[in-house]
């Protein structure tokens, strides 16, 4: 049976989305089945319309990716959370999805699934690590077995972080993450799927 990988992300400008796609590629290359899901905006059309490019990017992505649901998390053997950094922490859009998992948490339904994190900032030291580590805290509460990137592949010395994939690219101005960041994301997808497969028997 295939390993199921849920990649639940929020992205406004496309940087986090690009990493999500690379993580999916890495997981699928190893035979995993992937659901790519984009958390939805929490603000109204007036706010979205006041930021150049936001609506177009939102419409484009929403046509490609369904919104994540608790059922997706229940289906998954691995849950990979991705978010742009917002003032050093996770975006409210992804956080709202994580908060929707309360029922599954209460029922112990996510315990011993694999968990991993990735994200994007505009600047190299703009809070990538605090964002990823913040996601680790939520994963601990959910009982996920946290799978960091570590330095298990030479590419990890060139991009990302030891905690998870990351790119310091602001999609509004520079559209594409560095090749090394995308390669790290592929590595992450492959790694988390492999670990998730090993964890399956723990859940009976
Ligand atoms: C409200 C807000 C807060 C942000 N806070 C930070 C921050 O703390 N550090 C940083 O480097 N970038 C920050 N950014 C920039 C985004 O994290 C950055 O543009 C990211 O690459 C966007 O990812 P996306 O292309 O997937 O939307 C912020 C952006 C917004 C709108």
Coordinates of C-alpha atoms and ligand atoms in Angstrom, one line a residue:
X1 CA 0.0 0.0 0.0
X2 CA 1.3 3.4 -0.9
X3 CA 2.4 5.9 1.8
X4 CA 0.1 8.9 1.9
X5 CA 1.6 12.3 2.2
X6 CA -0.4 15.4 2.9
X7 CA 1.3 18.7 2.1
X8 CA -0.8 21.4 3.7
X9 CA 0.5 24.9 2.9
X10 CA -0.4 28.5 2.6
X11 CA 1.3 30.7 0.1
X12 CA 0.4 34.2 -1.0
X13 CA 3.0 34.9 -3.7
X14 CA 4.2 31.4 -4.7
X15 CA 7.5 30.8 -2.8
X16 CA 6.0 28.4 -0.4
X17 CA 4.0 26.8 -3.2
X18 CA 7.1 26.2 -5.2
X19 CA 8.6 24.3 -2.3
X20 CA 5.4 22.4 -1.8
X21 CA 5.5 21.2 -5.3
X22 CA 9.1 20.1 -5.0
X23 CA 8.3 18.2 -1.8
X24 CA 5.5 16.5 -3.6
X25 CA 7.9 15.5 -6.4
X26 CA 10.3 14.0 -4.0
X27 CA 7.7 12.0 -2.2
X28 CA 6.1 10.8 -5.4
X29 CA 9.4 9.7 -6.8
X30 CA 9.6 7.2 -4.0
X31 CA 6.1 5.9 -4.7
X32 CA 4.1 7.9 -2.2
X33 CA 0.6 9.2 -2.9
X34 CA 0.4 13.0 -2.4
X35 CA -2.3 15.5 -1.6
X36 CA -1.3 19.1 -2.2
X37 CA -3.6 21.4 -0.3
X38 CA -3.6 25.2 0.1
X39 CA -5.1 26.8 3.2
X40 CA -7.5 29.6 2.3
X41 CA -7.5 33.3 3.1
X42 CA -9.1 34.5 6.3
X43 CA -9.6 38.1 5.3
X44 CA -12.2 39.6 3.1
X45 CA -12.0 40.6 -0.6
X46 CA -11.4 44.3 0.4
X47 CA -8.1 43.4 2.1
X48 CA -7.0 41.0 -0.6
X49 CA -7.9 43.5 -3.3
X50 CA -5.8 46.2 -1.6
X51 CA -2.5 44.2 -2.1
X52 CA -1.3 44.1 -5.7
X53 CA -1.2 40.6 -7.1
X54 CA -2.8 38.8 -4.2
X55 CA -6.1 38.1 -5.8
X56 CA -4.6 36.8 -9.0
X57 CA -2.2 34.5 -7.1
X58 CA -4.9 33.3 -4.8
X59 CA -7.3 32.5 -7.7
X60 CA -4.5 30.7 -9.7
X61 CA -3.6 28.6 -6.7
X62 CA -7.1 27.9 -5.5
X63 CA -7.9 26.5 -9.0
X64 CA -5.0 24.0 -8.6
X65 CA -5.3 23.0 -4.9
X66 CA -8.3 22.2 -2.8
X67 CA -8.4 23.5 0.8
X68 CA -7.0 21.1 3.4
X69 CA -9.6 19.3 5.5
X70 CA -9.3 17.2 8.7
X71 CA -10.1 14.2 6.5
X72 CA -6.9 14.8 4.6
X73 CA -4.9 14.7 7.8
X74 CA -6.7 11.4 8.8
X75 CA -5.9 10.0 5.4
X76 CA -2.2 10.9 5.6
X77 CA 0.7 8.9 7.0
X78 CA 2.8 12.0 6.8
X79 CA 1.7 15.6 7.2
X80 CA 4.0 18.3 5.9
X81 CA 3.1 21.9 6.9
X82 CA 4.3 24.8 4.9
X83 CA 3.9 28.5 5.6
X84 CA 5.4 31.9 4.8
X85 CA 6.8 33.6 7.8
X86 CA 4.6 36.3 9.3
X87 CA 6.5 38.5 11.8
X88 CA 8.6 35.5 12.7
X89 CA 5.8 32.9 13.1
X90 CA 3.4 30.8 11.1
X91 CA 0.8 32.5 8.9
X92 CA -2.7 32.7 10.4
X93 CA -4.1 30.9 7.3
X94 CA -2.1 27.7 7.9
X95 CA -2.6 28.0 11.7
X96 CA -6.4 28.0 11.1
X97 CA -6.0 24.7 9.4
X98 CA -3.9 23.3 12.2
X99 CA -6.5 24.5 14.7
X100 CA -9.2 22.6 12.7
X101 CA -7.4 19.4 13.7
X102 CA -8.6 19.6 17.3
X103 CA -11.1 16.8 16.9
X104 CA -8.5 14.4 15.4
X105 CA -6.1 15.4 18.2
X106 CA -8.7 14.7 20.8
X107 CA -9.3 11.2 19.4
X108 CA -5.6 10.4 19.2
X109 CA -6.0 10.0 15.4
X110 CA -2.7 11.7 14.4
X111 CA -0.5 10.1 16.9
X112 CA 2.6 8.5 15.4
X113 CA 2.2 9.9 12.0
X114 CA 5.2 11.6 10.5
X115 CA 5.3 15.4 10.6
X116 CA 7.6 17.9 8.8
X117 CA 7.7 21.6 8.1
X118 CA 8.8 24.1 5.4
X119 CA 8.5 27.7 4.6
X120 CA 9.5 31.0 3.0
X121 CA 10.7 34.3 4.2
X122 CA 11.7 37.5 2.4
X123 CA 15.1 37.8 4.1
X124 CA 17.7 35.2 5.1
X125 CA 17.4 36.0 8.8
X126 CA 13.7 37.0 8.8
X127 CA 12.5 34.2 11.1
X128 CA 12.6 31.0 9.1
X129 CA 13.8 29.0 12.0
X130 CA 11.4 30.4 14.6
X131 CA 8.6 29.6 12.1
X132 CA 9.7 26.0 11.5
X133 CA 10.3 25.4 15.2
X134 CA 7.0 26.9 16.0
X135 CA 5.4 24.3 13.7
X136 CA 7.3 21.6 15.6
X137 CA 5.6 22.7 18.8
X138 CA 2.2 22.2 17.2
X139 CA 3.3 18.8 15.8
X140 CA 4.4 17.8 19.3
X141 CA 0.9 18.5 20.6
X142 CA -0.6 16.5 17.8
X143 CA 1.7 13.6 18.5
X144 CA 3.4 13.6 15.2
X145 CA 6.8 12.1 15.0
X146 CA 8.9 15.1 13.8
X147 CA 11.1 14.5 10.8
X148 CA 13.7 17.2 10.5
X149 CA 15.8 17.5 7.3
X150 CA 19.1 17.2 9.2
X151 CA 22.1 17.0 7.0
X152 CA 21.4 13.6 5.5
X153 CA 22.3 14.6 2.0
X154 CA 25.0 16.8 0.6
X155 CA 22.4 19.2 -0.8
X156 CA 21.3 20.2 2.7
X157 CA 24.6 22.1 3.1
X158 CA 23.5 24.3 0.2
X159 CA 19.9 25.2 1.0
X160 CA 17.0 24.9 3.4
X161 CA 17.6 24.5 7.1
X162 CA 18.3 21.4 9.3
X163 CA 14.7 21.8 10.5
X164 CA 12.9 21.8 7.2
X165 CA 13.0 23.2 3.7
X166 CA 13.1 26.9 3.4
X167 CA 13.7 29.6 0.8
X168 CA 14.5 33.2 1.5
X169 CA 12.8 34.5 -1.6
X170 CA 9.9 36.9 -1.7
X171 CA 7.6 35.7 -4.4
X172 CA 6.3 39.1 -5.0
X173 CA 9.7 40.3 -6.4
X174 CA 11.7 37.2 -7.1
X175 CA 9.5 34.4 -8.3
X176 CA 11.6 31.2 -8.0
X177 CA 13.4 29.7 -5.1
X178 CA 17.1 28.8 -5.6
X179 CA 17.7 25.5 -7.2
X180 CA 19.4 24.3 -4.0
X181 CA 16.3 25.1 -2.0
X182 CA 14.1 23.2 -4.4
X183 CA 16.5 20.2 -4.3
X184 CA 16.4 20.2 -0.5
X185 CA 12.6 20.3 -0.7
X186 CA 12.7 17.2 -3.0
X187 CA 15.0 15.5 -0.5
X188 CA 12.6 16.4 2.3
X189 CA 9.6 14.9 0.5
X190 CA 11.5 11.6 -0.1
X191 CA 12.8 11.5 3.5
X192 CA 9.5 12.2 5.2
X193 CA 7.7 9.6 3.0
X194 CA 10.3 7.0 3.9
X195 CA 10.0 7.7 7.6
X196 CA 6.2 7.6 7.4
X197 CA 6.3 4.2 5.9
X198 CA 8.4 2.9 8.8
X199 CA 6.0 4.4 11.3
X200 CA 2.9 2.8 9.9
X201 CA 3.1 -0.4 11.9
X202 CA 3.3 1.7 15.1
X203 CA -0.2 2.8 14.6
X204 CA -1.5 -0.8 14.3
Ligands
LIG1 C1 2.2 40.4 7.3 C2 3.5 39.9 6.8 C3 4.5 39.6 7.6 C4 5.8 39.1 7.2 N1 6.8 38.8 8.1 C5 8.0 38.5 7.6 C6 9.0 38.2 8.5 O1 8.9 38.2 9.7 N2 10.2 37.9 8.0 C7 10.5 37.8 6.7 O2 11.6 37.5 6.2 N3 9.5 38.0 5.8 C8 8.2 38.3 6.2 N4 7.2 38.5 5.3 C9 7.4 38.2 3.9 C10 7.0 36.8 3.6 O3 7.3 35.8 4.5 C11 7.7 36.4 2.3 O4 7.3 37.3 1.3 C12 7.4 35.0 1.8 O5 8.4 34.6 0.9 C13 6.1 34.8 1.2 O6 5.9 33.5 0.8 P1 4.9 33.2 -0.3 O7 5.6 33.6 -1.6 O8 4.7 31.7 -0.3 O9 3.6 33.9 -0.1 C14 6.0 39.0 5.8 C15 4.9 39.2 4.9 C16 3.7 39.7 5.4 C17 2.6 40.0 4.4

